[in-house]
Amino acid sequence: MCKKFMYLIFFVAFAFSTMAKADIAISTQANWWSQGAADSEMQEIVDNVTAVSVERFTSAQQAALATWVTAHTGNGAADLLILCGQFPDTIYPAGNTQPDGSIAELFLDDGNVIINTGDYMFYVVNSTGANAEGGLQNMMDIAGITMWDDNTAVTVTADGALYTPTLANFLTDRPFNVTQLSNNWVSELVLAQNAGGTRADPIIVHNTVTDGRLGIFFQTASQDADPRGEVISEWINNWYIPFIAISPLAGSPDPGNGAIDVPVDANIGWSRGDGADSDQVYFGTDPGNLPLVANLLTIFPAEYNPPGDLVASTTYSWQIVEVNDAVLYPGAIWEFTTIRGEAAPDYPANGAIIAGDPYPPPPSIPTHIYT
């Protein structure tokens, strides 16, 4: 069972708001395993996941699936799309004829999540390899990334045992090649991996700029007995929902983490964590000693406007600590670099306390907010 790390503060919050709660959609079109098994395993997810809405779409309902994906793009929630080995051509035209800007890519780049169980992710459309390797490469914008390696033995990791206790060691046919990750994609959660740690299945990978996530579970051939529904349900209930779907942490930094050439008169913005009463904003040039510059009630939009211009050619770091019922949820430390040019007066000075309030420095950030 997950526990939150809690940090107490000593003021009363005066406002309350929540983010949109995430939803889940399942496309049951199966490839590399039988349709009957796919229907049964996906029903397990519907039965086992009750904290969020779960909708299923059959092969005859792919137009409705596209409507769902479009409606869940830009809604402020990290929604989840589950595929069963086929990539519906209603959200990504077959044969890579729309390599950029497809409904599926817009959904992913909006900070949503797509996972796949069955055949090679994004490879197959309408039971044929119409996309081939290009589907994954276009969706991730990584030229050359592939998923091959038949019969790769993977061993359950500590995270795998924690979040998906049903998962056992197995042979995967299409693991993620984690050595090929680039373009802001990183390995976020590895549930099972090979001995060298270079191949993984199941795994979640994360784009640190768009906040989108991809994952694979049991990319295996003709193995109807794999516990796909049970393992995916455990991952949803134990990791996706508490960490992503209704996370108390701030997300979607604007400017994006690592952004460059940011104007010196830019504001900073973010999406609030679920249930946040207020936001503590820490901002400065020393990520190890960020001063508290604002204590905001949940006004909209969630943004902070630094007084005066920032300094050109300078890297700034910032952190949002969400406050919910007198509990602090420290988010990641993000950074951006201002546009090159003539420097403006430094604000805020490194280590300064704004408005004279003797607030403490931000809490240290644990590797996992939940254990």
Short mmCIF file of C-alpha atoms in Angstrom, two decimals:
data_model
loop_
_atom_site.label_atom_id
_atom_site.label_comp_id
_atom_site.label_asym_id
_atom_site.label_seq_id
_atom_site.Cartn_x
_atom_site.Cartn_y
_atom_site.Cartn_z
CA MET A 1 0.00 0.00 0.00
CA CYS A 2 1.28 3.46 -0.93
CA LYS A 3 1.96 6.15 1.68
CA LYS A 4 2.50 9.84 1.08
CA PHE A 5 5.53 11.61 2.47
CA MET A 6 4.02 14.52 4.40
CA TYR A 7 5.46 17.92 5.26
CA LEU A 8 3.51 20.15 7.66
CA ILE A 9 3.07 23.90 7.28
CA PHE A 10 1.57 26.48 9.60
CA PHE A 11 -0.97 28.51 7.71
CA VAL A 12 -4.60 28.03 6.77
CA ALA A 13 -5.51 27.63 3.11
CA PHE A 14 -8.50 29.61 1.96
CA ALA A 15 -9.38 28.12 -1.41
CA PHE A 16 -9.85 24.69 -2.95
CA SER A 17 -9.76 23.40 -6.50
CA THR A 18 -9.15 20.14 -8.29
CA MET A 19 -7.76 19.22 -11.65
CA ALA A 20 -9.82 17.19 -14.07
CA LYS A 21 -9.62 13.53 -13.11
CA ALA A 22 -8.10 11.30 -15.76
CA ASP A 23 -10.09 8.78 -17.81
CA ILE A 24 -9.07 5.49 -19.48
CA ALA A 25 -9.97 4.17 -22.94
CA ILE A 26 -9.23 0.68 -24.28
CA SER A 27 -9.07 -0.26 -27.95
CA THR A 28 -9.64 -4.01 -27.91
CA GLN A 29 -8.35 -4.64 -31.47
CA ALA A 30 -5.92 -7.51 -30.88
CA ASN A 31 -2.84 -8.63 -32.75
CA TRP A 32 -0.35 -11.39 -31.81
CA TRP A 33 -2.92 -12.81 -29.40
CA SER A 34 -6.51 -13.93 -29.83
CA GLN A 35 -9.43 -11.52 -29.84
CA GLY A 36 -11.21 -13.68 -27.28
CA ALA A 37 -8.28 -13.42 -24.86
CA ALA A 38 -8.03 -9.67 -25.46
CA ASP A 39 -11.72 -9.18 -24.69
CA SER A 40 -11.39 -11.22 -21.49
CA GLU A 41 -8.19 -9.54 -20.27
CA MET A 42 -9.48 -6.05 -20.99
CA GLN A 43 -12.68 -6.87 -19.08
CA GLU A 44 -10.42 -7.62 -16.08
CA ILE A 45 -9.19 -4.04 -16.25
CA VAL A 46 -12.76 -2.73 -16.36
CA ASP A 47 -13.64 -4.89 -13.34
CA ASN A 48 -10.50 -4.10 -11.30
CA VAL A 49 -10.10 -0.36 -11.94
CA THR A 50 -12.83 1.64 -10.24
CA ALA A 51 -11.23 4.94 -9.20
CA VAL A 52 -11.45 6.40 -12.72
CA SER A 53 -13.71 5.91 -15.73
CA VAL A 54 -12.79 3.06 -18.11
CA GLU A 55 -14.39 2.79 -21.58
CA ARG A 56 -13.87 0.01 -24.14
CA PHE A 57 -13.95 0.41 -27.93
CA THR A 58 -14.17 -2.58 -30.30
CA SER A 59 -12.91 -2.76 -33.89
CA ALA A 60 -16.36 -1.50 -34.98
CA GLN A 61 -16.11 1.55 -32.70
CA GLN A 62 -12.85 3.11 -33.83
CA ALA A 63 -14.51 6.34 -34.98
CA ALA A 64 -15.89 6.72 -31.46
CA LEU A 65 -12.41 6.02 -30.09
CA ALA A 66 -11.02 8.88 -32.19
CA THR A 67 -13.72 11.15 -30.75
CA TRP A 68 -12.69 10.09 -27.22
CA VAL A 69 -8.99 10.73 -27.91
CA THR A 70 -9.72 14.17 -29.37
CA ALA A 71 -11.99 15.09 -26.45
CA HIS A 72 -9.28 14.05 -23.98
CA THR A 73 -6.58 16.18 -25.59
CA GLY A 74 -6.14 19.52 -23.88
CA ASN A 75 -8.48 18.77 -20.97
CA GLY A 76 -5.85 19.19 -18.24
CA ALA A 77 -5.73 15.52 -17.22
CA ALA A 78 -3.17 12.79 -17.94
CA ASP A 79 -5.58 10.36 -19.62
CA LEU A 80 -4.66 6.79 -20.56
CA LEU A 81 -5.17 4.93 -23.86
CA ILE A 82 -4.61 1.15 -23.87
CA LEU A 83 -3.92 -0.67 -27.16
CA CYS A 84 -4.01 -4.42 -27.72
CA GLY A 85 -1.44 -4.76 -30.49
CA GLN A 86 -3.08 -2.71 -33.25
CA PHE A 87 -2.78 1.04 -33.79
CA PRO A 88 -6.23 2.28 -34.93
CA ASP A 89 -6.05 4.13 -38.25
CA THR A 90 -8.71 6.57 -37.02
CA ILE A 91 -6.11 8.17 -34.74
CA TYR A 92 -2.96 7.53 -36.82
CA PRO A 93 -3.39 7.10 -40.60
CA ALA A 94 -1.95 3.79 -41.84
CA GLY A 95 1.39 3.64 -43.58
CA ASN A 96 2.80 6.65 -41.71
CA THR A 97 1.00 9.00 -44.12
CA GLN A 98 0.71 11.59 -41.33
CA PRO A 99 4.00 11.28 -39.44
CA ASP A 100 3.39 14.48 -37.49
CA GLY A 101 0.25 16.01 -36.04
CA SER A 102 -1.95 12.91 -35.96
CA ILE A 103 -4.75 12.66 -33.39
CA ALA A 104 -2.64 10.11 -31.48
CA GLU A 105 0.50 12.26 -31.46
CA LEU A 106 -1.40 15.35 -30.31
CA PHE A 107 -2.86 13.25 -27.48
CA LEU A 108 0.59 11.97 -26.48
CA ASP A 109 2.26 15.37 -26.70
CA ASP A 110 -0.49 16.85 -24.50
CA GLY A 111 0.95 14.92 -21.55
CA ASN A 112 -1.22 11.83 -21.84
CA VAL A 113 -0.30 8.14 -21.65
CA ILE A 114 -0.45 5.32 -24.25
CA ILE A 115 0.38 1.71 -23.39
CA ASN A 116 0.35 -1.38 -25.60
CA THR A 117 0.03 -5.12 -25.02
CA GLY A 118 0.42 -7.59 -27.90
CA ASP A 119 2.36 -6.92 -31.08
CA TYR A 120 5.13 -4.31 -31.55
CA MET A 121 3.87 -0.90 -30.41
CA PHE A 122 2.42 1.24 -33.25
CA TYR A 123 3.65 -1.27 -35.89
CA VAL A 124 0.38 -2.94 -36.91
CA VAL A 125 -2.76 -1.41 -38.45
CA ASN A 126 -5.77 -3.55 -39.41
CA SER A 127 -3.78 -6.75 -38.81
CA THR A 128 -0.96 -5.74 -41.18
CA GLY A 129 2.44 -4.19 -40.55
CA ALA A 130 1.35 -1.06 -42.39
CA ASN A 131 3.36 1.27 -40.17
CA ALA A 132 6.31 -1.02 -39.45
CA GLU A 133 9.09 0.60 -37.40
CA GLY A 134 8.01 4.05 -38.57
CA GLY A 135 4.99 4.15 -36.27
CA LEU A 136 7.07 4.15 -33.07
CA GLN A 137 9.77 6.33 -34.60
CA ASN A 138 7.27 9.01 -35.66
CA MET A 139 5.34 9.00 -32.39
CA MET A 140 8.54 9.39 -30.34
CA ASP A 141 10.42 11.52 -32.91
CA ILE A 142 13.40 9.18 -32.54
CA ALA A 143 14.82 8.01 -35.86
CA GLY A 144 16.00 4.42 -35.74
CA ILE A 145 14.39 3.28 -32.47
CA THR A 146 13.16 -0.32 -32.77
CA MET A 147 11.63 -3.16 -30.74
CA TRP A 148 12.91 -6.60 -31.78
CA ASP A 149 14.84 -9.25 -29.77
CA ASP A 150 12.68 -12.41 -29.73
CA ASN A 151 12.66 -14.49 -26.54
CA THR A 152 14.44 -11.95 -24.36
CA ALA A 153 14.44 -13.14 -20.75
CA VAL A 154 13.36 -10.40 -18.35
CA THR A 155 13.44 -10.47 -14.55
CA VAL A 156 11.02 -8.60 -12.31
CA THR A 157 12.61 -5.52 -10.70
CA ALA A 158 12.00 -4.19 -7.20
CA ASP A 159 9.52 -1.69 -8.65
CA GLY A 160 7.87 -4.51 -10.54
CA ALA A 161 7.37 -6.49 -7.34
CA LEU A 162 6.08 -3.39 -5.56
CA TYR A 163 3.59 -2.09 -8.11
CA THR A 164 2.66 -5.27 -10.03
CA PRO A 165 2.91 -8.20 -7.59
CA THR A 166 1.34 -10.62 -10.10
CA LEU A 167 4.17 -10.04 -12.60
CA ALA A 168 6.62 -12.96 -12.91
CA ASN A 169 9.79 -13.48 -14.95
CA PHE A 170 9.01 -14.24 -18.61
CA LEU A 171 10.31 -14.12 -22.20
CA THR A 172 9.39 -11.03 -24.19
CA ASP A 173 9.58 -10.78 -27.99
CA ARG A 174 9.41 -7.02 -28.47
CA PRO A 175 11.04 -5.24 -25.49
CA PHE A 176 11.89 -1.56 -25.35
CA ASN A 177 15.54 -0.93 -26.23
CA VAL A 178 16.28 1.62 -23.51
CA THR A 179 19.73 2.39 -24.95
CA GLN A 180 18.01 4.06 -27.92
CA LEU A 181 16.04 6.59 -25.89
CA SER A 182 16.80 10.20 -26.80
CA ASN A 183 15.02 13.50 -27.62
CA ASN A 184 13.89 14.07 -24.03
CA TRP A 185 12.65 10.48 -23.58
CA VAL A 186 13.83 8.73 -20.41
CA SER A 187 13.10 5.46 -18.67
CA GLU A 188 10.70 6.25 -15.82
CA LEU A 189 9.45 2.93 -14.45
CA VAL A 190 11.00 -0.47 -15.25
CA LEU A 191 8.95 -3.45 -14.06
CA ALA A 192 11.08 -6.20 -15.66
CA GLN A 193 14.36 -6.09 -17.58
CA ASN A 194 17.10 -8.24 -19.07
CA ALA A 195 20.33 -8.98 -17.22
CA GLY A 196 22.16 -6.05 -18.77
CA GLY A 197 19.36 -3.55 -18.20
CA THR A 198 19.28 -2.68 -21.89
CA ARG A 199 15.87 -4.21 -22.69
CA ALA A 200 12.68 -3.89 -20.67
CA ASP A 201 9.07 -5.11 -20.69
CA PRO A 202 6.93 -3.93 -18.95
CA ILE A 203 8.31 -0.40 -18.91
CA ILE A 204 7.05 3.20 -18.87
CA VAL A 205 9.08 5.85 -20.68
CA HIS A 206 8.53 9.56 -20.15
CA ASN A 207 9.09 12.64 -22.30
CA THR A 208 10.38 15.23 -19.84
CA VAL A 209 9.36 18.16 -22.07
CA THR A 210 5.86 17.20 -23.27
CA ASP A 211 5.10 15.09 -20.16
CA GLY A 212 3.76 12.32 -22.45
CA ARG A 213 4.31 8.68 -21.52
CA LEU A 214 4.47 5.39 -23.44
CA GLY A 215 4.46 1.90 -22.00
CA ILE A 216 4.49 -1.74 -23.04
CA PHE A 217 3.16 -4.81 -21.23
CA PHE A 218 3.70 -8.35 -22.53
CA GLN A 219 4.66 -7.69 -26.14
CA THR A 220 4.60 -11.45 -26.73
CA ALA A 221 3.47 -13.68 -29.59
CA SER A 222 0.52 -16.09 -29.26
CA GLN A 223 0.61 -16.15 -25.46
CA ASP A 224 -3.02 -15.86 -24.42
CA ALA A 225 -2.19 -17.04 -20.90
CA ASP A 226 -0.05 -14.00 -20.04
CA PRO A 227 -1.69 -12.16 -17.09
CA ARG A 228 -2.06 -8.93 -19.05
CA GLY A 229 -5.30 -7.72 -17.51
CA GLU A 230 -4.21 -8.43 -13.96
CA VAL A 231 -0.75 -6.86 -14.28
CA ILE A 232 -2.00 -3.79 -16.13
CA SER A 233 -4.75 -3.33 -13.52
CA GLU A 234 -2.17 -3.47 -10.74
CA TRP A 235 0.00 -0.92 -12.53
CA ILE A 236 -3.00 1.37 -13.00
CA ASN A 237 -4.18 1.12 -9.41
CA ASN A 238 -0.76 1.20 -7.72
CA TRP A 239 1.21 3.59 -9.94
CA TYR A 240 -0.71 5.35 -12.71
CA ILE A 241 -3.61 6.57 -10.56
CA PRO A 242 -1.69 7.80 -7.48
CA PHE A 243 1.30 9.17 -9.40
CA ILE A 244 -0.14 10.39 -12.70
CA ALA A 245 -3.94 10.36 -12.96
CA ILE A 246 -4.75 12.26 -9.78
CA SER A 247 -1.27 13.28 -8.74
CA PRO A 248 -0.98 16.00 -6.09
CA LEU A 249 2.18 17.30 -7.82
CA ALA A 250 2.35 20.29 -10.14
CA GLY A 251 3.09 19.48 -13.78
CA SER A 252 3.29 20.85 -17.33
CA PRO A 253 5.87 23.60 -16.71
CA ASP A 254 5.74 26.63 -19.00
CA PRO A 255 8.43 27.38 -20.14
CA GLY A 256 9.11 23.67 -20.55
CA ASN A 257 11.85 22.08 -18.50
CA GLY A 258 15.15 22.72 -20.28
CA ALA A 259 13.71 25.45 -22.54
CA ILE A 260 16.16 27.93 -24.03
CA ASP A 261 15.84 31.42 -25.55
CA VAL A 262 13.05 32.32 -23.12
CA PRO A 263 12.15 36.05 -23.24
CA VAL A 264 13.33 38.08 -20.26
CA ASP A 265 9.76 39.30 -19.61
CA ALA A 266 8.29 35.78 -19.52
CA ASN A 267 5.90 34.55 -16.85
CA ILE A 268 6.08 30.99 -15.53
CA GLY A 269 3.04 28.73 -15.47
CA TRP A 270 2.09 25.18 -14.50
CA SER A 271 -0.81 22.79 -14.05
CA ARG A 272 -1.87 22.37 -10.44
CA GLY A 273 -1.75 19.10 -8.59
CA ASP A 274 -5.07 17.49 -7.77
CA GLY A 275 -6.72 19.06 -4.75
CA ALA A 276 -4.22 21.88 -4.30
CA ASP A 277 -5.32 24.59 -1.87
CA SER A 278 -2.40 26.87 -2.70
CA ASP A 279 0.96 26.97 -4.47
CA GLN A 280 4.35 27.85 -3.02
CA VAL A 281 6.61 29.20 -5.78
CA TYR A 282 10.39 28.88 -5.36
CA PHE A 283 12.43 30.69 -8.03
CA GLY A 284 16.05 31.68 -8.52
CA THR A 285 19.39 30.83 -10.09
CA ASP A 286 20.72 28.35 -7.52
CA PRO A 287 18.72 25.07 -7.67
CA GLY A 288 20.18 24.04 -4.33
CA ASN A 289 18.95 27.16 -2.54
CA LEU A 290 15.76 28.45 -4.13
CA PRO A 291 13.99 31.25 -2.26
CA LEU A 292 10.23 31.27 -1.76
CA VAL A 293 8.98 34.16 -3.92
CA ALA A 294 5.21 33.70 -3.82
CA ASN A 295 2.52 31.96 -1.82
CA LEU A 296 -0.53 31.78 -4.10
CA LEU A 297 -4.08 30.75 -3.42
CA THR A 298 -5.65 28.77 -6.24
CA ILE A 299 -6.34 31.66 -8.59
CA PHE A 300 -6.45 30.90 -12.31
CA PRO A 301 -4.39 30.54 -14.32
CA ALA A 302 -1.59 29.01 -12.25
CA GLU A 303 1.24 31.41 -13.01
CA TYR A 304 3.82 33.70 -11.46
CA ASN A 305 5.07 36.95 -12.97
CA PRO A 306 8.56 37.83 -11.71
CA PRO A 307 8.76 41.57 -10.95
CA GLY A 308 10.95 43.27 -13.51
CA ASP A 309 12.79 41.57 -16.33
CA LEU A 310 14.93 38.48 -15.88
CA VAL A 311 18.63 38.51 -16.70
CA ALA A 312 19.52 37.58 -20.27
CA SER A 313 21.72 34.53 -20.90
CA THR A 314 20.87 33.13 -17.46
CA THR A 315 19.59 29.73 -16.34
CA TYR A 316 16.76 29.93 -13.82
CA SER A 317 15.46 27.10 -11.67
CA TRP A 318 12.01 26.88 -10.13
CA GLN A 319 9.85 24.56 -8.10
CA ILE A 320 6.17 24.44 -7.22
CA VAL A 321 5.24 23.00 -3.85
CA GLU A 322 1.53 22.17 -3.77
CA VAL A 323 -0.32 22.58 -0.49
CA ASN A 324 -3.35 20.41 0.24
CA ASP A 325 -4.91 20.33 3.71
CA ALA A 326 -1.68 21.55 5.34
CA VAL A 327 0.39 18.86 3.58
CA LEU A 328 3.23 19.87 1.25
CA TYR A 329 3.85 18.07 -2.05
CA PRO A 330 7.19 19.28 -3.47
CA GLY A 331 7.39 18.96 -7.24
CA ALA A 332 10.39 18.56 -9.48
CA ILE A 333 12.89 21.39 -9.91
CA TRP A 334 12.55 22.72 -13.47
CA GLU A 335 14.87 25.07 -15.31
CA PHE A 336 14.98 27.31 -18.36
CA THR A 337 17.55 29.65 -19.93
CA THR A 338 16.76 33.17 -21.05
CA ILE A 339 17.50 34.54 -24.47
CA ARG A 340 21.05 35.65 -25.17
CA GLY A 341 21.52 39.39 -25.00
CA GLU A 342 22.37 42.33 -22.80
CA ALA A 343 21.93 41.45 -19.14
CA ALA A 344 19.23 43.13 -17.09
CA PRO A 345 19.44 43.76 -13.32
CA ASP A 346 19.40 40.47 -11.43
CA TYR A 347 16.06 39.56 -9.86
CA PRO A 348 15.61 37.91 -7.54
CA ALA A 349 19.08 37.96 -6.02
CA ASN A 350 20.41 34.50 -5.29
CA GLY A 351 19.15 33.37 -1.89
CA ALA A 352 16.88 36.40 -1.44
CA ILE A 353 13.69 36.20 0.59
CA ILE A 354 10.95 38.14 -1.18
CA ALA A 355 8.65 40.51 0.76
CA GLY A 356 10.62 39.91 3.94
CA ASP A 357 8.82 36.71 4.89
CA PRO A 358 11.16 34.27 6.69
CA TYR A 359 9.91 31.15 4.92
CA PRO A 360 12.15 28.10 5.03
CA PRO A 361 13.80 26.74 1.88
CA PRO A 362 11.74 24.20 -0.10
CA PRO A 363 11.58 20.66 1.24
CA SER A 364 14.01 18.17 -0.22
CA ILE A 365 12.51 16.15 -3.04
CA PRO A 366 12.33 12.38 -2.44
CA THR A 367 13.04 10.04 -5.32
CA HIS A 368 9.46 8.84 -4.98
CA ILE A 369 6.74 10.86 -3.34
CA TYR A 370 5.04 7.53 -2.56
CA THR A 371 6.54 4.34 -1.20
#
